[in-house]
Amino acid sequence: MLEALGLTSDEAELYQALVRSGPCWADRLPALPGVPSDSAATALDGLAAKGLLSRTTGGRARLIASPPDIVGEVLLLRRMQELHTARAAMGRLVDEYRSIPRPGDGRAAVEFTPDVAVAQRIDQIQRTAQDEVMIFDMPPYVTADADGAAMGNSCEMEQLAAGVRYRTVYDRLAIEQLGGLVRIGGYVAAGEEARATHRLPLKMMIVDRAVAIVPASVTAEGLNDSALIHPSPLLDALISLFEQTWSSALPLDPAAEGQGRDDPELDETELQLLTLLLSGLTDEVIARQLGVGRRTVLRRARGLMDRAGVATRMQLGWHAARHGWIGGRIGAAVT
């Protein structure tokens, strides 16, 4: 832990050993537990240079560790100053980086990222989020398993825990994937606001309405290069596209968004089934995602239709929207 203050691992071990032992004669140092035997001399010099250690003069030197509460605060402030200085330097480099013309950029607002760096760039821009991340989720995925299914986004979980808002619209193909509903359910349980639509126009992530990343090209093997979109009319258009799509998409967790209030008899399972039906998934896919048989899906769908007093699923969607079961949204295909 002390390495975060600028100490080497050997210096950290030696300082902790001296704090625990109290003042120590220099020739007794190798006998202390936790003292690095091969590099003790170098570590002593490093601690003395950083003010964590003082040595008495004379024939037999005595080693005295500086008080942790005092020297620790000094080191912390020093490290914070170094980080502020480094941040300012990086800011100047960012300005220089963006001011240099690059082949194929076309406009300064667009910065291309090669395919090998896309996953890293997505992680990096997520970690800068302070307020909100908006996502269009659909395959193919940059990080996928052998079956092409999306792998977990650990960064999202960390950011959700830190209070960053995530709103994600999932394409039908994302839900249809093996384990798709389970993956999405994990994000929803952690605080993500999730909605579904039959078809998204593109994959996209927007962070704090300040930067977006979208695919720049797609090949038969999957995603290729991506483009970072900085503040510009293009970014404004992408934000508007997200908001319009979000407003017409179906909540994947209707209960969390206050839906279904006009019919208290509509339970969570029925709300989930209704959402999946109106998202355009086939009965077979719904059965697989819910872990039930196709006949169970048919029976439950028939039960919803009977409750609504309708004969077709199209009519069911109309009834659900009109009576608040899905918040007045019909905008997805009905199978």
mmCIF file of C-alpha atoms in Angstrom:
data_model
loop_
_atom_site.group_PDB
_atom_site.id
_atom_site.type_symbol
_atom_site.label_atom_id
_atom_site.label_comp_id
_atom_site.label_asym_id
_atom_site.label_seq_id
_atom_site.Cartn_x
_atom_site.Cartn_y
_atom_site.Cartn_z
ATOM 1 C CA MET A 1 0.000 0.000 0.000
ATOM 2 C CA LEU A 2 2.826 2.422 0.784
ATOM 3 C CA GLU A 3 4.041 2.128 -2.797
ATOM 4 C CA ALA A 4 1.243 4.547 -3.696
ATOM 5 C CA LEU A 5 3.189 7.220 -1.793
ATOM 6 C CA GLY A 6 6.238 6.757 -4.000
ATOM 7 C CA LEU A 7 8.101 4.126 -1.992
ATOM 8 C CA THR A 8 9.667 1.055 -3.544
ATOM 9 C CA SER A 9 8.472 -2.296 -2.210
ATOM 10 C CA ASP A 10 11.782 -2.738 -0.335
ATOM 11 C CA GLU A 11 11.508 0.710 1.205
ATOM 12 C CA ALA A 12 7.924 0.021 2.256
ATOM 13 C CA GLU A 13 8.877 -3.278 3.925
ATOM 14 C CA LEU A 14 11.851 -1.748 5.703
ATOM 15 C CA TYR A 15 9.922 1.281 6.964
ATOM 16 C CA GLN A 16 7.138 -0.911 8.344
ATOM 17 C CA ALA A 17 9.712 -3.121 10.072
ATOM 18 C CA LEU A 18 11.359 -0.098 11.728
ATOM 19 C CA VAL A 19 8.007 1.350 12.820
ATOM 20 C CA ARG A 20 7.101 -1.946 14.501
ATOM 21 C CA SER A 21 10.489 -2.454 16.126
ATOM 22 C CA GLY A 22 11.143 1.084 17.317
ATOM 23 C CA PRO A 23 14.638 2.639 17.250
ATOM 24 C CA CYS A 24 17.105 0.016 16.093
ATOM 25 C CA TRP A 25 20.891 -0.259 15.965
ATOM 26 C CA ALA A 26 22.070 -0.401 12.363
ATOM 27 C CA ASP A 27 24.008 -3.623 12.917
ATOM 28 C CA ARG A 28 20.872 -5.314 14.275
ATOM 29 C CA LEU A 29 18.830 -4.412 11.228
ATOM 30 C CA PRO A 30 19.208 -7.776 9.395
ATOM 31 C CA ALA A 31 17.638 -9.548 12.373
ATOM 32 C CA LEU A 32 14.361 -7.627 12.110
ATOM 33 C CA PRO A 33 11.461 -9.576 10.545
ATOM 34 C CA GLY A 34 10.391 -8.304 7.140
ATOM 35 C CA VAL A 35 13.669 -6.564 6.297
ATOM 36 C CA PRO A 36 14.788 -7.167 2.670
ATOM 37 C CA SER A 37 18.158 -8.859 3.130
ATOM 38 C CA ASP A 38 19.689 -8.204 -0.288
ATOM 39 C CA SER A 39 18.715 -4.564 -0.705
ATOM 40 C CA ALA A 40 18.521 -3.203 2.841
ATOM 41 C CA ALA A 41 21.318 -0.675 2.279
ATOM 42 C CA THR A 42 19.665 0.775 -0.839
ATOM 43 C CA ALA A 43 16.289 0.875 0.917
ATOM 44 C CA LEU A 44 17.857 2.702 3.901
ATOM 45 C CA ASP A 45 19.278 5.363 1.624
ATOM 46 C CA GLY A 46 15.906 5.734 -0.103
ATOM 47 C CA LEU A 47 14.023 6.121 3.189
ATOM 48 C CA ALA A 48 16.521 8.676 4.438
ATOM 49 C CA ALA A 49 16.218 10.685 1.207
ATOM 50 C CA LYS A 50 12.405 10.709 1.537
ATOM 51 C CA GLY A 51 12.530 11.801 5.179
ATOM 52 C CA LEU A 52 11.129 8.567 6.569
ATOM 53 C CA LEU A 53 14.258 7.660 8.477
ATOM 54 C CA SER A 54 16.945 9.361 10.509
ATOM 55 C CA ARG A 55 20.340 7.943 11.474
ATOM 56 C CA THR A 56 22.432 8.984 14.445
ATOM 57 C CA THR A 57 26.067 9.753 13.907
ATOM 58 C CA GLY A 58 28.934 8.203 15.756
ATOM 59 C CA GLY A 59 30.598 4.841 15.964
ATOM 60 C CA ARG A 60 27.356 2.874 16.201
ATOM 61 C CA ALA A 61 24.522 4.292 14.121
ATOM 62 C CA ARG A 62 20.949 4.097 15.342
ATOM 63 C CA LEU A 63 18.011 3.985 12.946
ATOM 64 C CA ILE A 64 14.842 5.852 13.888
ATOM 65 C CA ALA A 65 11.664 5.749 11.791
ATOM 66 C CA SER A 66 9.921 9.086 11.327
ATOM 67 C CA PRO A 67 6.367 9.321 12.785
ATOM 68 C CA PRO A 68 3.924 7.884 10.179
ATOM 69 C CA ASP A 69 1.225 10.485 10.886
ATOM 70 C CA ILE A 70 3.582 13.354 10.092
ATOM 71 C CA VAL A 71 5.746 11.984 7.312
ATOM 72 C CA GLY A 72 2.792 10.174 5.708
ATOM 73 C CA GLU A 73 0.881 13.428 5.293
ATOM 74 C CA VAL A 74 3.950 15.082 3.778
ATOM 75 C CA LEU A 75 4.425 12.246 1.294
ATOM 76 C CA LEU A 76 0.738 12.245 0.424
ATOM 77 C CA LEU A 77 0.716 15.978 -0.304
ATOM 78 C CA ARG A 78 3.891 15.600 -2.349
ATOM 79 C CA ARG A 79 2.399 12.777 -4.396
ATOM 80 C CA MET A 80 -0.832 14.748 -4.943
ATOM 81 C CA GLN A 81 1.229 17.688 -6.217
ATOM 82 C CA GLU A 82 3.087 15.357 -8.578
ATOM 83 C CA LEU A 83 -0.216 13.964 -9.864
ATOM 84 C CA HIS A 84 -1.638 17.467 -10.403
ATOM 85 C CA THR A 85 1.505 18.405 -12.304
ATOM 86 C CA ALA A 86 1.285 15.227 -14.392
ATOM 87 C CA ARG A 87 -2.389 15.899 -15.106
ATOM 88 C CA ALA A 88 -1.594 19.404 -16.337
ATOM 89 C CA ALA A 89 1.178 18.019 -18.542
ATOM 90 C CA MET A 90 -1.188 15.407 -19.994
ATOM 91 C CA GLY A 91 -3.723 18.160 -20.676
ATOM 92 C CA ARG A 92 -1.145 20.066 -22.685
ATOM 93 C CA LEU A 93 -0.275 16.882 -24.588
ATOM 94 C CA VAL A 94 -3.981 16.336 -25.357
ATOM 95 C CA ASP A 95 -4.158 19.803 -26.910
ATOM 96 C CA GLU A 96 -1.056 19.080 -28.983
ATOM 97 C CA TYR A 97 -2.349 15.640 -29.967
ATOM 98 C CA ARG A 98 -5.637 17.016 -31.245
ATOM 99 C CA SER A 99 -4.017 19.910 -33.051
ATOM 100 C CA ILE A 100 -1.818 17.695 -35.250
ATOM 101 C CA PRO A 101 -3.509 16.757 -38.569
ATOM 102 C CA ARG A 102 -3.687 13.014 -39.164
ATOM 103 C CA PRO A 103 -4.348 11.197 -42.447
ATOM 104 C CA GLY A 104 -7.986 10.248 -42.836
ATOM 105 C CA ASP A 105 -9.265 12.273 -39.877
ATOM 106 C CA GLY A 106 -11.274 14.602 -42.094
ATOM 107 C CA ARG A 107 -12.353 16.695 -39.091
ATOM 108 C CA ALA A 108 -10.679 17.362 -35.750
ATOM 109 C CA ALA A 109 -13.830 16.195 -33.957
ATOM 110 C CA VAL A 110 -13.274 12.609 -35.145
ATOM 111 C CA GLU A 111 -10.369 10.486 -33.960
ATOM 112 C CA PHE A 112 -9.917 6.975 -35.329
ATOM 113 C CA THR A 113 -8.906 4.083 -33.081
ATOM 114 C CA PRO A 114 -7.410 0.888 -34.587
ATOM 115 C CA ASP A 115 -9.170 -2.389 -33.831
ATOM 116 C CA VAL A 116 -6.415 -3.635 -31.499
ATOM 117 C CA ALA A 117 -6.979 -0.641 -29.190
ATOM 118 C CA VAL A 118 -10.792 -0.461 -29.254
ATOM 119 C CA ALA A 119 -11.414 -2.540 -26.095
ATOM 120 C CA GLN A 120 -8.833 -0.505 -24.183
ATOM 121 C CA ARG A 121 -10.298 2.782 -25.411
ATOM 122 C CA ILE A 122 -13.824 1.759 -24.384
ATOM 123 C CA ASP A 123 -12.573 0.923 -20.908
ATOM 124 C CA GLN A 124 -10.643 4.197 -20.676
ATOM 125 C CA ILE A 125 -13.495 6.510 -21.622
ATOM 126 C CA GLN A 126 -15.872 4.672 -19.256
ATOM 127 C CA ARG A 127 -13.487 5.274 -16.377
ATOM 128 C CA THR A 128 -13.584 9.031 -17.034
ATOM 129 C CA ALA A 129 -17.385 9.089 -16.565
ATOM 130 C CA GLN A 130 -18.643 11.334 -13.783
ATOM 131 C CA ASP A 131 -22.381 11.495 -14.503
ATOM 132 C CA GLU A 132 -23.788 9.184 -17.182
ATOM 133 C CA VAL A 133 -22.941 6.567 -19.779
ATOM 134 C CA MET A 134 -25.393 5.895 -22.635
ATOM 135 C CA ILE A 135 -25.040 2.687 -24.657
ATOM 136 C CA PHE A 136 -26.483 1.043 -27.760
ATOM 137 C CA ASP A 137 -25.692 -2.657 -27.213
ATOM 138 C CA MET A 138 -25.665 -5.101 -30.116
ATOM 139 C CA PRO A 139 -23.332 -7.766 -31.575
ATOM 140 C CA PRO A 140 -20.651 -8.233 -32.786
ATOM 141 C CA TYR A 141 -18.688 -7.530 -29.586
ATOM 142 C CA VAL A 142 -15.102 -6.418 -29.151
ATOM 143 C CA THR A 143 -14.694 -8.771 -26.181
ATOM 144 C CA ALA A 144 -16.618 -11.979 -26.793
ATOM 145 C CA ASP A 145 -16.398 -15.639 -25.864
ATOM 146 C CA ALA A 146 -15.985 -18.534 -28.285
ATOM 147 C CA ASP A 147 -19.704 -18.381 -29.164
ATOM 148 C CA GLY A 148 -19.566 -14.654 -29.925
ATOM 149 C CA ALA A 149 -21.512 -13.707 -26.779
ATOM 150 C CA ALA A 150 -20.543 -10.528 -24.959
ATOM 151 C CA MET A 151 -18.240 -10.891 -21.988
ATOM 152 C CA GLY A 152 -18.875 -9.031 -18.739
ATOM 153 C CA ASN A 153 -18.211 -5.287 -18.439
ATOM 154 C CA SER A 154 -16.481 -5.082 -15.050
ATOM 155 C CA CYS A 155 -15.882 -1.367 -15.529
ATOM 156 C CA GLU A 156 -19.636 -0.743 -15.701
ATOM 157 C CA MET A 157 -20.136 -2.579 -12.419
ATOM 158 C CA GLU A 158 -17.474 -0.437 -10.754
ATOM 159 C CA GLN A 159 -18.903 2.784 -12.143
ATOM 160 C CA LEU A 160 -22.467 1.872 -11.164
ATOM 161 C CA ALA A 161 -21.243 1.243 -7.626
ATOM 162 C CA ALA A 162 -19.587 4.684 -7.715
ATOM 163 C CA GLY A 163 -22.900 6.356 -8.623
ATOM 164 C CA VAL A 164 -22.514 6.786 -12.389
ATOM 165 C CA ARG A 165 -25.816 6.400 -14.227
ATOM 166 C CA TYR A 166 -25.939 3.838 -17.065
ATOM 167 C CA ARG A 167 -28.736 3.787 -19.647
ATOM 168 C CA THR A 168 -28.519 0.978 -22.199
ATOM 169 C CA VAL A 169 -30.756 0.140 -25.146
ATOM 170 C CA TYR A 170 -30.343 -3.497 -26.189
ATOM 171 C CA ASP A 171 -30.904 -4.729 -29.704
ATOM 172 C CA ARG A 172 -33.038 -7.853 -30.073
ATOM 173 C CA LEU A 173 -29.928 -9.761 -31.199
ATOM 174 C CA ALA A 174 -28.189 -8.918 -27.905
ATOM 175 C CA ILE A 175 -31.072 -10.399 -25.926
ATOM 176 C CA GLU A 176 -31.273 -13.489 -28.151
ATOM 177 C CA GLN A 177 -27.667 -14.479 -27.436
ATOM 178 C CA LEU A 178 -27.051 -17.438 -25.181
ATOM 179 C CA GLY A 179 -27.197 -16.071 -21.640
ATOM 180 C CA GLY A 180 -28.119 -12.618 -22.933
ATOM 181 C CA LEU A 181 -30.952 -12.012 -20.489
ATOM 182 C CA VAL A 182 -28.827 -13.249 -17.578
ATOM 183 C CA ARG A 183 -26.016 -10.847 -18.539
ATOM 184 C CA ILE A 184 -28.420 -7.939 -18.822
ATOM 185 C CA GLY A 185 -30.114 -8.920 -15.576
ATOM 186 C CA GLY A 186 -26.791 -8.620 -13.765
ATOM 187 C CA TYR A 187 -26.364 -5.040 -14.945
ATOM 188 C CA VAL A 188 -29.976 -4.183 -14.066
ATOM 189 C CA ALA A 189 -29.520 -5.622 -10.577
ATOM 190 C CA ALA A 190 -26.443 -3.388 -10.176
ATOM 191 C CA GLY A 191 -28.449 -0.291 -11.147
ATOM 192 C CA GLU A 192 -28.418 -0.090 -14.944
ATOM 193 C CA GLU A 193 -31.542 1.267 -16.644
ATOM 194 C CA ALA A 194 -32.138 -1.138 -19.531
ATOM 195 C CA ARG A 195 -34.528 -1.000 -22.472
ATOM 196 C CA ALA A 196 -34.964 -3.079 -25.600
ATOM 197 C CA THR A 197 -35.791 -2.381 -29.217
ATOM 198 C CA HIS A 198 -36.216 -4.596 -32.251
ATOM 199 C CA ARG A 199 -33.309 -3.094 -34.175
ATOM 200 C CA LEU A 200 -30.615 -0.531 -33.357
ATOM 201 C CA PRO A 201 -28.964 1.533 -36.102
ATOM 202 C CA LEU A 202 -25.424 1.074 -34.694
ATOM 203 C CA LYS A 203 -23.322 0.209 -31.663
ATOM 204 C CA MET A 204 -22.463 3.219 -29.561
ATOM 205 C CA MET A 205 -21.259 4.470 -26.188
ATOM 206 C CA ILE A 206 -21.571 8.101 -25.080
ATOM 207 C CA VAL A 207 -19.820 9.253 -21.903
ATOM 208 C CA ASP A 208 -20.973 12.379 -20.049
ATOM 209 C CA ARG A 209 -22.295 13.761 -23.369
ATOM 210 C CA ALA A 210 -18.675 14.760 -24.037
ATOM 211 C CA VAL A 211 -17.298 11.869 -26.085
ATOM 212 C CA ALA A 212 -18.756 8.959 -28.043
ATOM 213 C CA ILE A 213 -17.247 5.847 -29.571
ATOM 214 C CA VAL A 214 -18.841 4.147 -32.577
ATOM 215 C CA PRO A 215 -17.650 1.522 -35.077
ATOM 216 C CA ALA A 216 -15.891 3.021 -38.072
ATOM 217 C CA SER A 217 -16.060 -0.193 -40.096
ATOM 218 C CA VAL A 218 -17.392 -3.741 -39.769
ATOM 219 C CA THR A 219 -15.978 -6.794 -41.525
ATOM 220 C CA ALA A 220 -17.142 -10.392 -41.807
ATOM 221 C CA GLU A 221 -14.865 -11.200 -38.849
ATOM 222 C CA GLY A 222 -16.480 -8.534 -36.671
ATOM 223 C CA LEU A 223 -15.730 -4.960 -35.628
ATOM 224 C CA ASN A 224 -12.736 -3.217 -37.141
ATOM 225 C CA ASP A 225 -11.588 0.343 -36.392
ATOM 226 C CA SER A 226 -13.703 2.650 -34.241
ATOM 227 C CA ALA A 227 -14.123 6.408 -34.125
ATOM 228 C CA LEU A 228 -14.010 8.676 -31.098
ATOM 229 C CA ILE A 229 -16.401 11.581 -31.544
ATOM 230 C CA HIS A 230 -15.519 14.724 -29.608
ATOM 231 C CA PRO A 231 -17.829 17.738 -29.000
ATOM 232 C CA SER A 232 -19.286 18.669 -32.381
ATOM 233 C CA PRO A 233 -22.587 18.708 -34.292
ATOM 234 C CA LEU A 234 -21.972 15.011 -34.986
ATOM 235 C CA LEU A 235 -21.835 14.244 -31.247
ATOM 236 C CA ASP A 236 -24.992 16.298 -30.707
ATOM 237 C CA ALA A 237 -26.728 14.216 -33.383
ATOM 238 C CA LEU A 238 -25.663 10.953 -31.715
ATOM 239 C CA ILE A 239 -26.966 12.152 -28.347
ATOM 240 C CA SER A 240 -30.283 13.092 -29.969
ATOM 241 C CA LEU A 241 -30.448 9.677 -31.673
ATOM 242 C CA PHE A 242 -29.935 7.948 -28.342
ATOM 243 C CA GLU A 243 -32.630 9.982 -26.586
ATOM 244 C CA GLN A 244 -35.160 9.356 -29.351
ATOM 245 C CA THR A 245 -34.437 5.633 -29.372
ATOM 246 C CA TRP A 246 -34.548 5.481 -25.575
ATOM 247 C CA SER A 247 -37.945 7.173 -25.431
ATOM 248 C CA SER A 248 -39.520 4.599 -27.769
ATOM 249 C CA ALA A 249 -37.784 1.473 -26.409
ATOM 250 C CA LEU A 250 -39.376 -0.983 -24.002
ATOM 251 C CA PRO A 251 -38.151 -1.172 -20.386
ATOM 252 C CA LEU A 252 -36.509 -4.524 -19.676
ATOM 253 C CA ASP A 253 -37.292 -4.001 -16.000
ATOM 254 C CA PRO A 254 -40.750 -2.369 -16.145
ATOM 255 C CA ALA A 255 -41.268 -2.614 -12.389
ATOM 256 C CA ALA A 256 -38.135 -0.535 -11.765
ATOM 257 C CA GLU A 257 -39.442 2.189 -14.090
ATOM 258 C CA GLY A 258 -42.838 2.286 -12.436
ATOM 259 C CA GLN A 259 -44.708 0.483 -15.222
ATOM 260 C CA GLY A 260 -47.613 -1.895 -14.819
ATOM 261 C CA ARG A 261 -49.298 0.345 -12.219
ATOM 262 C CA ASP A 262 -52.693 0.265 -13.942
ATOM 263 C CA ASP A 263 -52.881 -3.497 -13.411
ATOM 264 C CA PRO A 264 -51.611 -4.625 -9.995
ATOM 265 C CA GLU A 265 -52.264 -8.251 -11.005
ATOM 266 C CA LEU A 266 -49.513 -8.102 -13.652
ATOM 267 C CA ASP A 267 -46.563 -9.707 -11.874
ATOM 268 C CA GLU A 268 -42.855 -9.373 -12.629
ATOM 269 C CA THR A 269 -42.731 -12.549 -14.742
ATOM 270 C CA GLU A 270 -45.649 -11.381 -16.884
ATOM 271 C CA LEU A 271 -44.097 -7.941 -17.340
ATOM 272 C CA GLN A 272 -40.839 -9.539 -18.458
ATOM 273 C CA LEU A 273 -42.641 -11.858 -20.863
ATOM 274 C CA LEU A 274 -44.642 -8.954 -22.295
ATOM 275 C CA THR A 275 -41.475 -6.913 -22.847
ATOM 276 C CA LEU A 276 -39.737 -9.771 -24.636
ATOM 277 C CA LEU A 277 -42.795 -10.455 -26.803
ATOM 278 C CA LEU A 278 -43.008 -6.829 -27.888
ATOM 279 C CA SER A 279 -39.245 -6.666 -28.463
ATOM 280 C CA GLY A 280 -39.674 -8.990 -31.427
ATOM 281 C CA LEU A 281 -38.141 -12.158 -29.966
ATOM 282 C CA THR A 282 -39.481 -15.485 -31.162
ATOM 283 C CA ASP A 283 -41.204 -17.859 -28.766
ATOM 284 C CA GLU A 284 -38.213 -20.218 -28.953
ATOM 285 C CA VAL A 285 -35.750 -17.483 -27.963
ATOM 286 C CA ILE A 286 -38.006 -16.259 -25.145
ATOM 287 C CA ALA A 287 -38.322 -19.801 -23.816
ATOM 288 C CA ARG A 288 -34.534 -20.223 -23.842
ATOM 289 C CA GLN A 289 -33.904 -16.905 -22.124
ATOM 290 C CA LEU A 290 -36.522 -17.524 -19.426
ATOM 291 C CA GLY A 291 -35.487 -21.133 -18.946
ATOM 292 C CA VAL A 292 -38.956 -22.534 -19.693
ATOM 293 C CA GLY A 293 -40.544 -24.560 -22.469
ATOM 294 C CA ARG A 294 -42.045 -23.062 -25.609
ATOM 295 C CA ARG A 295 -45.487 -24.280 -24.563
ATOM 296 C CA THR A 296 -45.134 -22.353 -21.312
ATOM 297 C CA VAL A 297 -44.417 -19.180 -23.273
ATOM 298 C CA LEU A 298 -47.453 -19.793 -25.484
ATOM 299 C CA ARG A 299 -49.656 -20.455 -22.466
ATOM 300 C CA ARG A 300 -48.505 -17.340 -20.629
ATOM 301 C CA ALA A 301 -48.852 -15.193 -23.745
ATOM 302 C CA ARG A 302 -52.351 -16.552 -24.239
ATOM 303 C CA GLY A 303 -53.115 -15.670 -20.621
ATOM 304 C CA LEU A 304 -52.038 -12.061 -21.207
ATOM 305 C CA MET A 305 -54.149 -11.863 -24.338
ATOM 306 C CA ASP A 306 -57.169 -13.244 -22.488
ATOM 307 C CA ARG A 307 -56.670 -10.728 -19.687
ATOM 308 C CA ALA A 308 -56.508 -7.910 -22.233
ATOM 309 C CA GLY A 309 -59.513 -9.302 -24.109
ATOM 310 C CA VAL A 310 -57.691 -9.404 -27.460
ATOM 311 C CA ALA A 311 -57.143 -12.029 -30.147
ATOM 312 C CA THR A 312 -53.682 -11.146 -31.543
ATOM 313 C CA ARG A 313 -50.328 -10.088 -30.165
ATOM 314 C CA MET A 314 -50.504 -6.870 -32.136
ATOM 315 C CA GLN A 315 -53.697 -6.049 -30.255
ATOM 316 C CA LEU A 316 -51.956 -7.079 -27.026
ATOM 317 C CA GLY A 317 -49.244 -4.487 -27.680
ATOM 318 C CA TRP A 318 -51.831 -1.796 -28.310
ATOM 319 C CA HIS A 319 -53.749 -2.721 -25.138
ATOM 320 C CA ALA A 320 -50.555 -2.844 -23.040
ATOM 321 C CA ALA A 321 -49.539 0.638 -24.201
ATOM 322 C CA ARG A 322 -52.979 2.123 -23.693
ATOM 323 C CA HIS A 323 -53.356 0.726 -20.164
ATOM 324 C CA GLY A 324 -49.870 1.576 -18.954
ATOM 325 C CA TRP A 325 -48.458 -1.943 -18.870
ATOM 326 C CA ILE A 326 -45.434 -0.784 -20.882
ATOM 327 C CA GLY A 327 -45.566 2.942 -20.291
ATOM 328 C CA GLY A 328 -47.358 3.801 -23.515
ATOM 329 C CA ARG A 329 -44.648 2.385 -25.799
ATOM 330 C CA ILE A 330 -45.488 0.222 -28.783
ATOM 331 C CA GLY A 331 -42.448 0.965 -30.934
ATOM 332 C CA ALA A 332 -41.110 -2.608 -31.250
ATOM 333 C CA ALA A 333 -42.111 -5.379 -33.617
ATOM 334 C CA VAL A 334 -44.554 -7.988 -32.395
ATOM 335 C CA THR A 335 -44.018 -11.623 -33.378
#
